[in-house]
Amino acid sequence: MSKLKVLYAASEAAPFIATGGLGEVAGSLAKALAEKYEDKIDIRIILPLYQGIGDRTGFEFVGKTSVPLAWRQQYCGVYKKVENKVTYYFIDNEYYFKRSECYGHFDDGERFAFFSKAVLFILPMLDFMPHIIHANDWQTSLIPIYLSTKYSSYEGYRDIKSIITIHNIEYQGVFDLKIAEDVFDLHGKEKGIVEYKGAINLLKGALETAHIISTVSQSYSKEIFDDYHARGLAEIIQKNSSKIRGILNGIDTDKYNPEKDAEIFENYNSKTIHKKYLNKKNLQSLTGLPQDKDIPLIGIISRLVKHKGFDLIINSMEEILKERVQFIILGKGDRGYERYFEYLQESYRDKIYVRIGFDSDFAKKIYAGADLFLMPSISEPCGIAQMISSRYGTIPIVRETGGLKDSIKDASLGEGNGFTFVDETPEALCDAVKRALRVYENKDDWKRLVETVMEVDFSWEKSAEKYYEMYRSLVNIGE
Ligand code: GLC
């Protein structure tokens, strides 16, 4: 039986580079599919070779070529490496990718146009002609667009199906219409595909041209039908409604495993949660907070941006701080939020510890050492942190939106695996936190909740099956 061949194109992929959820998902989904469907699917990942991918041990040089992008001819090297049974391809061009940050450059449009074009252009070099190219977010949106235009009549490319997954519709790849020809090589009718509301919108073009549009949770796949969540793209989503699917992300349960994790102070599982409290003690000591196992410790690990719910947090902080609680906050983002937390730390030294930045080692220690994990997002396509914290027995408090709604059910009245609220108000957030604190006061109830939550299955098992089915629905190669 021939295998289903999928090329997963993403602007980041773990374990090589992950600045956020997309990178985590790319690596762990492919790993799960490769394990579960070893004989049925050959899924490979392609990503840019950034400067940030420092360790290149075992990288094999596949070849080099010159990729045309409008009037440009750009060098393109291709490397490969097999990791977790998945073949990763890397697109090398130092001019575009030898920079300290993956994103945020003046020419991001051109950088990812080059990458998208290169993915298609180098296929004959790979000895791997995919049945499906799975693109993700705006950075690879040009792949379905080019496939349906420039490559639509090319032998070998004609039958390739494309999928675009929306990890977050807030980021759409919007550029001045003036660069359509010069940078993206889109003219006339082709330009019309990306044109939206007087600008270029690459994600819009992908939504129009891909065979399937998928998002990272069921709830989010419905929410994006209205503009509050779709950020102006609702009209396009509605128009393409028959193509839309929602599949909840999973997490890599090997990487996030309190029983084996070398980055936490003490390993534990749902049978030995007394050891979780050694993590708490050590975390309190590391952060200079009073060492007391009975004070509920709330962790926050997030980008400090509005849609993660920071206005709600700020407006309820003073109220929550009247309770016997401690907070550890890790993240970076908008300067205003950063300053606020720094100021709060000054005023509540014995209750709050703040670290501005990203630090995956410290994040693990928070996941393991905290009692509660606060994630009150205004919108959340899927969210990964609530699943990781659950795996470590740290009970999530979330707002019911997108993937948070699909993964966490309120436990105030018994069954459930966290604490949830609906209204976008500080009062609703405070109420959920207080409900959690009341349960925390009852040691037996709390222990039971922690045990239950640690047992919830957030692995890729079920979702990998759904991805496989989605791929199969596009390609008929016989079982
Ligand atoms: C984005 C979304 C997040 C999701 C992740 C992976 O970062 O904001 O909700 O979990 O992508 O799909």
Coordinates of C-alpha atoms and ligand atoms in Angstrom, one line a residue:
M1 CA 0.0 0.0 0.0
S2 CA 1.3 3.4 -0.8
K3 CA 1.6 5.9 1.9
L4 CA -0.2 9.2 2.1
K5 CA 2.4 11.9 1.6
V6 CA 2.0 15.2 3.5
L7 CA 4.3 18.1 3.5
Y8 CA 3.7 20.3 6.6
A9 CA 5.0 23.8 5.9
A10 CA 5.4 26.0 8.9
S11 CA 7.4 29.1 9.9
E12 CA 8.5 27.2 13.0
A13 CA 8.6 23.7 14.3
A14 CA 9.7 22.0 17.5
P15 CA 12.2 20.7 18.5
F16 CA 14.3 22.9 16.3
I17 CA 12.6 26.3 16.8
A18 CA 9.4 27.2 18.6
T19 CA 8.5 30.8 19.6
G20 CA 4.9 29.9 20.3
G21 CA 2.0 27.4 19.9
L22 CA 2.5 26.9 16.2
G23 CA 6.0 25.6 16.6
E24 CA 4.9 23.2 19.4
V25 CA 2.0 21.9 17.4
A26 CA 4.0 21.4 14.2
G27 CA 6.6 19.2 15.9
S28 CA 4.3 17.3 18.2
L29 CA 1.4 16.6 15.6
A30 CA 3.9 15.3 13.0
K31 CA 5.5 13.1 15.7
A32 CA 2.2 11.7 16.8
L33 CA 1.0 11.0 13.2
A34 CA 4.3 9.3 12.3
E35 CA 4.1 7.1 15.4
K36 CA 0.4 6.2 15.1
Y37 CA 0.3 5.7 11.3
E38 CA 3.8 4.5 10.6
D39 CA 2.6 2.4 7.6
K40 CA 0.0 4.8 6.3
I41 CA 1.4 8.2 6.3
D42 CA 4.7 9.9 5.5
I43 CA 4.5 13.3 7.0
R44 CA 7.5 15.7 6.6
I45 CA 8.0 19.2 7.9
I46 CA 9.6 22.1 6.0
L47 CA 10.7 25.3 7.7
P48 CA 13.2 28.1 7.3
L49 CA 16.8 27.6 8.5
Y50 CA 16.9 30.4 11.0
Q51 CA 20.0 31.6 12.8
G52 CA 18.2 30.5 16.0
I53 CA 18.6 26.9 14.9
G54 CA 22.1 26.7 16.3
D55 CA 22.7 23.0 16.7
R56 CA 23.0 21.6 13.2
T57 CA 24.5 18.3 14.1
G58 CA 23.3 15.6 11.7
F59 CA 21.9 18.0 9.1
E60 CA 22.4 16.5 5.7
F61 CA 22.8 18.8 2.6
V62 CA 20.2 17.9 0.0
G63 CA 21.1 20.4 -2.6
K64 CA 21.0 24.0 -3.7
T65 CA 19.2 26.0 -6.4
S66 CA 18.1 29.5 -7.2
V67 CA 14.4 30.4 -6.5
P68 CA 12.7 33.0 -8.6
L69 CA 10.5 35.6 -6.7
A70 CA 9.2 38.2 -9.1
W71 CA 12.4 39.8 -10.6
R72 CA 14.6 38.3 -8.0
Q73 CA 16.7 35.1 -8.1
Q74 CA 17.5 34.0 -4.6
Y75 CA 19.9 31.4 -3.4
C76 CA 18.2 28.5 -1.7
G77 CA 20.0 25.6 0.1
V78 CA 18.1 22.6 1.3
Y79 CA 19.1 20.5 4.3
K80 CA 17.3 17.6 6.0
K81 CA 17.3 15.8 9.3
V82 CA 15.2 13.0 10.7
E83 CA 14.0 13.6 14.2
N84 CA 11.3 11.6 16.1
K85 CA 10.7 9.5 12.9
V86 CA 9.8 12.7 11.0
T87 CA 11.9 14.1 8.2
Y88 CA 12.5 17.8 8.5
Y89 CA 13.6 20.0 5.6
F90 CA 15.2 23.3 6.1
I91 CA 15.3 26.2 3.6
D92 CA 18.6 28.0 3.8
N93 CA 19.1 31.6 2.7
E94 CA 21.2 33.7 5.0
Y95 CA 20.0 37.0 3.7
Y96 CA 16.5 36.2 4.8
F97 CA 17.0 34.0 7.8
K98 CA 20.3 34.8 9.4
R99 CA 18.7 37.2 11.8
S100 CA 18.4 37.1 15.6
E101 CA 14.6 37.0 15.6
C102 CA 12.3 34.9 13.5
Y103 CA 9.7 37.6 13.0
G104 CA 9.3 41.3 13.2
H105 CA 11.4 42.5 10.3
F106 CA 10.5 45.2 7.8
D107 CA 10.6 42.6 5.0
D108 CA 8.7 39.8 6.6
G109 CA 6.3 39.7 3.6
E110 CA 9.2 39.1 1.3
R111 CA 11.0 36.6 3.6
F112 CA 8.0 34.4 3.8
A113 CA 7.0 34.9 0.2
F114 CA 10.5 33.5 -0.6
F115 CA 10.0 30.6 1.8
S116 CA 6.6 29.7 0.3
K117 CA 7.8 29.9 -3.2
A118 CA 10.9 27.9 -2.3
V119 CA 8.8 25.1 -0.8
L120 CA 7.0 24.6 -4.1
F121 CA 10.1 25.2 -6.3
I122 CA 12.4 22.7 -4.6
L123 CA 9.9 19.8 -4.6
P124 CA 11.6 18.0 -7.5
M125 CA 14.8 18.1 -5.5
L126 CA 13.3 16.2 -2.6
D127 CA 12.3 12.8 -4.0
F128 CA 9.1 13.4 -2.2
M129 CA 6.1 14.6 -4.2
P130 CA 3.4 15.2 -1.6
H131 CA -0.3 14.5 -2.1
I132 CA -1.0 17.3 0.3
I133 CA 0.8 20.5 1.4
H134 CA -0.4 21.6 4.8
A135 CA 0.2 25.3 5.3
N136 CA -0.1 27.2 8.6
D137 CA -1.0 30.8 9.3
W138 CA -0.1 33.8 7.0
Q139 CA 3.6 33.0 6.7
T140 CA 2.8 30.0 4.5
S141 CA -0.4 31.3 3.0
L142 CA 1.2 31.9 -0.4
I143 CA 1.6 28.2 -0.8
P144 CA -2.1 27.4 -1.6
I145 CA -2.3 30.7 -3.5
Y146 CA 0.7 29.8 -5.8
L147 CA -0.5 26.2 -6.1
S148 CA -3.9 27.3 -7.4
T149 CA -2.4 29.9 -9.8
K150 CA 1.2 29.7 -11.0
Y151 CA 1.5 25.9 -10.4
S152 CA -2.0 24.9 -11.4
S153 CA -1.0 23.5 -14.8
Y154 CA 2.4 22.1 -13.9
E155 CA 2.8 18.4 -14.3
G156 CA 3.3 16.9 -10.8
Y157 CA 1.7 19.8 -9.0
R158 CA -1.7 19.8 -10.6
D159 CA -3.1 17.2 -8.2
I160 CA -1.5 18.4 -5.0
K161 CA -4.2 19.3 -2.4
S162 CA -3.7 22.1 0.1
I163 CA -4.8 22.8 3.6
I164 CA -4.5 26.0 5.5
T165 CA -4.6 25.9 9.3
I166 CA -5.5 29.0 11.2
H167 CA -3.6 29.0 14.5
N168 CA -4.6 32.6 15.2
I169 CA -6.7 34.7 12.9
E170 CA -5.4 37.9 14.5
Y171 CA -2.3 37.7 12.3
Q172 CA -3.3 37.8 8.6
G173 CA -0.2 39.0 6.7
V174 CA -1.5 42.4 5.6
F175 CA 0.6 44.5 3.3
D176 CA 0.3 47.5 1.0
L177 CA -1.3 46.7 -2.3
K178 CA 1.6 48.4 -4.0
I179 CA 3.9 45.5 -3.4
A180 CA 1.6 42.8 -4.9
E181 CA 3.6 42.5 -8.1
D182 CA 7.1 43.5 -7.0
V183 CA 7.3 41.2 -3.9
F184 CA 4.6 38.6 -4.2
D185 CA 4.6 38.3 -8.0
L186 CA 0.8 38.5 -8.2
H187 CA -0.7 40.3 -11.1
G188 CA -4.2 41.1 -12.4
K189 CA -6.6 38.3 -11.4
E190 CA -4.0 36.7 -9.1
K191 CA -3.7 40.0 -7.3
G192 CA -7.5 39.9 -6.7
I193 CA -7.1 36.7 -4.7
V194 CA -5.1 38.4 -2.0
E195 CA -6.8 41.8 -2.3
Y196 CA -9.0 42.6 0.7
K197 CA -10.3 45.9 2.1
G198 CA -7.9 47.9 0.1
A199 CA -4.8 45.9 1.1
I200 CA -3.1 42.6 0.5
N201 CA -4.3 40.0 2.9
L202 CA -2.4 36.8 2.5
L203 CA -4.5 34.7 4.9
K204 CA -7.6 35.8 3.0
G205 CA -6.0 34.5 -0.2
A206 CA -5.2 31.1 1.4
L207 CA -8.8 30.8 2.7
E208 CA -10.0 31.3 -0.8
T209 CA -7.7 28.9 -2.5
A210 CA -7.0 26.0 -0.1
H211 CA -9.1 22.9 -0.3
I212 CA -9.6 22.7 3.4
I213 CA -9.5 25.4 6.1
S214 CA -8.8 24.0 9.5
T215 CA -8.6 25.6 12.9
V216 CA -7.3 24.4 16.2
S217 CA -10.5 23.8 18.1
Q218 CA -14.2 23.1 17.4
S219 CA -15.4 26.2 19.3
Y220 CA -12.9 28.5 17.5
S221 CA -14.0 27.1 14.1
K222 CA -17.5 28.4 15.0
E223 CA -16.4 31.7 16.6
I224 CA -14.6 32.9 13.5
F225 CA -17.9 33.2 11.7
D226 CA -18.4 36.5 13.5
D227 CA -16.1 39.4 13.1
Y228 CA -15.4 39.9 16.8
H229 CA -13.2 36.8 16.6
A230 CA -12.4 36.9 12.9
R231 CA -10.9 40.3 12.9
G232 CA -12.5 41.4 9.6
L233 CA -12.3 38.0 7.9
A234 CA -15.8 36.7 8.9
E235 CA -17.2 37.4 5.4
I236 CA -14.5 35.2 3.8
I237 CA -15.0 32.5 6.4
Q238 CA -18.7 32.5 5.8
K239 CA -18.2 32.3 2.0
N240 CA -15.9 29.3 2.5
S241 CA -17.9 27.6 5.3
S242 CA -18.1 24.2 3.7
K243 CA -14.3 23.9 3.8
I244 CA -14.0 24.6 7.6
R245 CA -13.0 22.0 10.2
G246 CA -12.0 22.3 13.8
I247 CA -9.6 19.9 15.5
L248 CA -8.3 20.4 19.0
N249 CA -4.6 20.4 19.4
G250 CA -2.9 18.0 21.7
I251 CA 0.4 18.2 23.6
D252 CA 3.6 16.1 23.5
T253 CA 3.0 14.1 26.6
D254 CA 6.6 12.8 26.6
K255 CA 8.0 16.3 26.7
Y256 CA 5.5 17.4 29.3
N257 CA 5.7 14.5 31.7
P258 CA 6.0 15.3 35.5
E259 CA 7.2 11.8 36.0
K260 CA 10.3 12.2 33.8
D261 CA 10.8 15.9 33.4
A262 CA 14.5 16.7 34.3
E263 CA 13.8 20.5 34.5
I264 CA 11.5 20.3 37.6
F265 CA 12.7 19.9 41.2
E266 CA 11.0 16.6 42.0
N267 CA 9.3 14.1 39.7
Y268 CA 5.8 12.9 40.5
N269 CA 2.7 11.4 39.1
S270 CA -1.0 11.3 40.0
K271 CA -0.2 8.8 42.7
T272 CA 2.5 10.8 44.3
I273 CA 1.2 14.3 44.3
H274 CA 2.7 14.9 47.7
K275 CA 5.9 15.3 45.8
K276 CA 4.3 18.1 43.7
Y277 CA 4.5 20.2 46.9
L278 CA 8.3 19.9 47.0
N279 CA 8.2 21.6 43.6
K280 CA 6.1 24.3 45.2
K281 CA 8.4 24.8 48.1
N282 CA 11.5 25.0 45.8
L283 CA 9.7 27.4 43.5
Q284 CA 8.8 29.7 46.4
S285 CA 12.3 29.6 47.6
L286 CA 13.7 30.3 44.1
T287 CA 11.4 33.3 43.7
G288 CA 11.8 34.6 47.2
L289 CA 8.2 34.1 48.1
P290 CA 7.3 32.9 51.6
Q291 CA 7.6 29.2 51.8
D292 CA 4.2 27.9 52.8
K293 CA 2.6 25.0 51.3
D294 CA -0.9 26.1 52.3
I295 CA -0.9 29.4 50.5
P296 CA -2.5 28.8 47.0
L297 CA 0.1 29.7 44.3
I298 CA -1.3 30.9 41.0
G299 CA 0.9 30.8 37.9
I300 CA 0.6 32.9 34.7
I301 CA 2.7 32.1 31.7
S302 CA 1.7 34.1 28.7
R303 CA 2.5 36.7 26.1
L304 CA 1.5 39.9 27.8
V305 CA -1.0 41.1 25.2
K306 CA -4.6 42.3 25.3
H307 CA -6.2 39.2 23.8
K308 CA -4.7 37.0 26.5
G309 CA -7.0 38.8 28.9
F310 CA -4.6 41.1 30.7
D311 CA -7.0 43.9 31.1
L312 CA -9.2 41.5 33.0
I313 CA -6.3 40.4 35.2
I314 CA -5.2 44.0 35.9
N315 CA -8.7 45.0 36.9
S316 CA -9.1 42.2 39.3
M317 CA -5.6 41.9 40.8
E318 CA -6.2 44.2 43.8
E319 CA -9.4 42.3 44.7
I320 CA -7.7 38.9 44.4
L321 CA -4.7 40.1 46.4
K322 CA -7.0 40.6 49.4
E323 CA -7.0 36.8 49.6
R324 CA -4.3 34.6 50.9
V325 CA -2.6 33.9 47.6
Q326 CA 0.7 34.1 45.8
F327 CA 1.3 34.9 42.1
I328 CA 4.2 34.0 39.8
I329 CA 4.1 35.6 36.4
L330 CA 6.3 34.8 33.4
G331 CA 6.0 36.5 30.1
K332 CA 6.8 39.5 27.9
G333 CA 4.8 41.7 25.6
D334 CA 3.2 45.1 25.7
R335 CA 5.4 47.5 27.7
G336 CA 2.4 48.8 29.6
Y337 CA 1.5 45.4 31.1
E338 CA 5.2 44.7 31.8
R339 CA 5.4 48.0 33.8
Y340 CA 2.2 47.3 35.6
F341 CA 3.4 43.9 36.9
E342 CA 6.8 45.3 37.9
Y343 CA 5.0 48.0 39.9
L344 CA 2.7 45.4 41.5
Q345 CA 5.7 43.3 42.5
E346 CA 7.2 46.4 44.2
S347 CA 4.0 46.9 46.2
Y348 CA 3.4 43.2 47.1
R349 CA 6.8 41.7 47.5
D350 CA 5.5 38.8 49.7
K351 CA 2.8 37.9 47.2
I352 CA 4.0 38.4 43.7
Y353 CA 7.0 37.4 41.7
V354 CA 7.3 38.7 38.1
R355 CA 9.8 37.7 35.5
I356 CA 9.7 39.6 32.2
G357 CA 10.8 37.3 29.4
F358 CA 10.5 33.8 28.1
D359 CA 12.3 31.0 29.8
S360 CA 11.2 27.4 29.1
D361 CA 13.1 26.0 32.1
F362 CA 11.5 28.4 34.5
A363 CA 8.1 27.8 32.9
K364 CA 8.3 24.1 33.6
K365 CA 9.1 24.9 37.3
I366 CA 5.9 27.0 37.4
Y367 CA 3.8 24.4 35.7
A368 CA 5.0 21.9 38.3
G369 CA 5.1 24.1 41.4
A370 CA 1.9 26.2 41.2
D371 CA -1.5 25.1 42.4
L372 CA -3.5 27.1 39.9
F373 CA -2.9 28.4 36.4
L374 CA -4.7 31.5 35.2
M375 CA -5.5 31.9 31.5
P376 CA -8.5 34.3 31.0
S377 CA -8.0 34.9 27.3
I378 CA -10.5 37.1 25.4
S379 CA -10.0 34.8 22.4
E380 CA -8.0 31.6 22.3
P381 CA -7.9 29.5 19.2
C382 CA -6.8 26.5 21.2
G383 CA -4.3 27.3 23.9
I384 CA -1.6 24.9 25.0
A385 CA -0.7 26.1 28.5
Q386 CA -3.9 25.0 30.1
M387 CA -3.2 21.4 28.9
I388 CA 0.4 21.5 30.0
S389 CA -0.6 22.8 33.4
S390 CA -3.2 20.1 33.7
R391 CA -0.6 17.5 33.0
Y392 CA 1.4 18.8 36.0
G393 CA -1.7 18.8 38.2
T394 CA -1.9 22.6 38.2
I395 CA -5.6 23.5 37.9
P396 CA -6.5 25.9 35.1
I397 CA -8.8 28.8 35.6
V398 CA -9.9 29.9 32.1
R399 CA -12.4 32.0 30.3
E400 CA -14.8 29.9 28.2
T401 CA -13.6 30.7 24.7
G402 CA -12.2 28.7 21.8
G403 CA -10.0 25.8 22.8
L404 CA -10.2 26.7 26.5
K405 CA -13.9 26.1 26.4
D406 CA -13.4 22.8 24.6
S407 CA -10.7 21.5 27.0
I408 CA -11.7 22.7 30.4
K409 CA -15.0 22.2 32.2
D410 CA -15.9 23.8 35.5
A411 CA -15.5 21.8 38.6
S412 CA -17.2 24.1 41.1
L413 CA -20.2 21.7 41.3
G414 CA -18.3 18.5 41.2
E415 CA -17.3 16.9 37.9
G416 CA -14.9 19.0 35.9
N417 CA -11.2 19.7 35.4
G418 CA -10.8 23.4 36.2
F419 CA -12.6 26.6 36.9
T420 CA -14.2 28.6 34.1
F421 CA -16.1 31.8 33.6
V422 CA -17.9 33.4 30.6
D423 CA -18.3 37.1 30.9
E424 CA -15.4 39.4 29.9
T425 CA -15.5 41.2 33.3
P426 CA -13.1 41.4 36.2
E427 CA -16.0 40.4 38.5
A428 CA -16.5 37.1 36.6
L429 CA -12.7 36.4 36.7
C430 CA -12.6 37.2 40.5
D431 CA -15.6 34.9 41.0
A432 CA -13.9 32.0 39.3
V433 CA -10.6 32.5 41.2
K434 CA -12.5 32.7 44.5
R435 CA -14.4 29.5 43.7
A436 CA -11.1 27.8 43.1
L437 CA -9.7 29.1 46.3
R438 CA -12.7 27.8 48.3
V439 CA -12.2 24.3 46.8
Y440 CA -8.5 24.6 47.6
E441 CA -9.4 25.1 51.3
N442 CA -10.7 21.6 51.5
K443 CA -7.6 19.4 51.3
D444 CA -9.4 16.2 50.3
D445 CA -11.5 17.8 47.6
W446 CA -8.4 19.5 46.2
K447 CA -6.3 16.3 46.2
R448 CA -9.1 14.5 44.3
L449 CA -9.3 17.4 41.8
V450 CA -5.5 17.3 41.2
E451 CA -5.6 13.6 40.7
T452 CA -8.5 13.8 38.2
V453 CA -6.9 16.6 36.3
M454 CA -3.6 14.8 35.9
E455 CA -5.4 11.9 34.4
V456 CA -7.1 13.8 31.7
D457 CA -5.8 12.8 28.3
F458 CA -4.5 15.8 26.4
S459 CA -2.2 13.7 24.2
W460 CA -2.5 13.8 20.4
E461 CA -4.1 10.4 20.3
K462 CA -7.6 11.4 19.4
S463 CA -6.8 14.5 17.3
A464 CA -4.1 12.7 15.3
E465 CA -6.9 10.4 14.1
K466 CA -9.0 13.4 13.0
Y467 CA -6.0 14.8 11.1
Y468 CA -5.5 11.5 9.4
E469 CA -9.2 11.4 8.4
M470 CA -9.0 15.0 7.1
Y471 CA -6.0 14.1 5.0
R472 CA -7.7 10.9 3.7
S473 CA -10.8 12.9 2.8
L474 CA -8.7 14.8 0.2
V475 CA -6.7 12.0 -1.3
N476 CA -7.9 8.7 -2.6
I477 CA -4.9 6.3 -2.6
G478 CA -6.7 3.2 -1.4
E479 CA -6.5 1.7 2.1
Ligands
GLC1 C1 -1.7 30.1 18.4 C2 -3.0 30.3 19.2 C3 -3.1 29.3 20.3 C4 -2.9 27.9 19.7 C5 -1.6 27.8 19.0 C6 -1.3 26.5 18.3 O1 -0.6 30.5 19.2 O2 -3.0 31.6 19.7 O3 -4.4 29.4 20.9 O4 -2.9 27.0 20.8 O5 -1.5 28.8 18.0 O6 -2.3 26.1 17.4

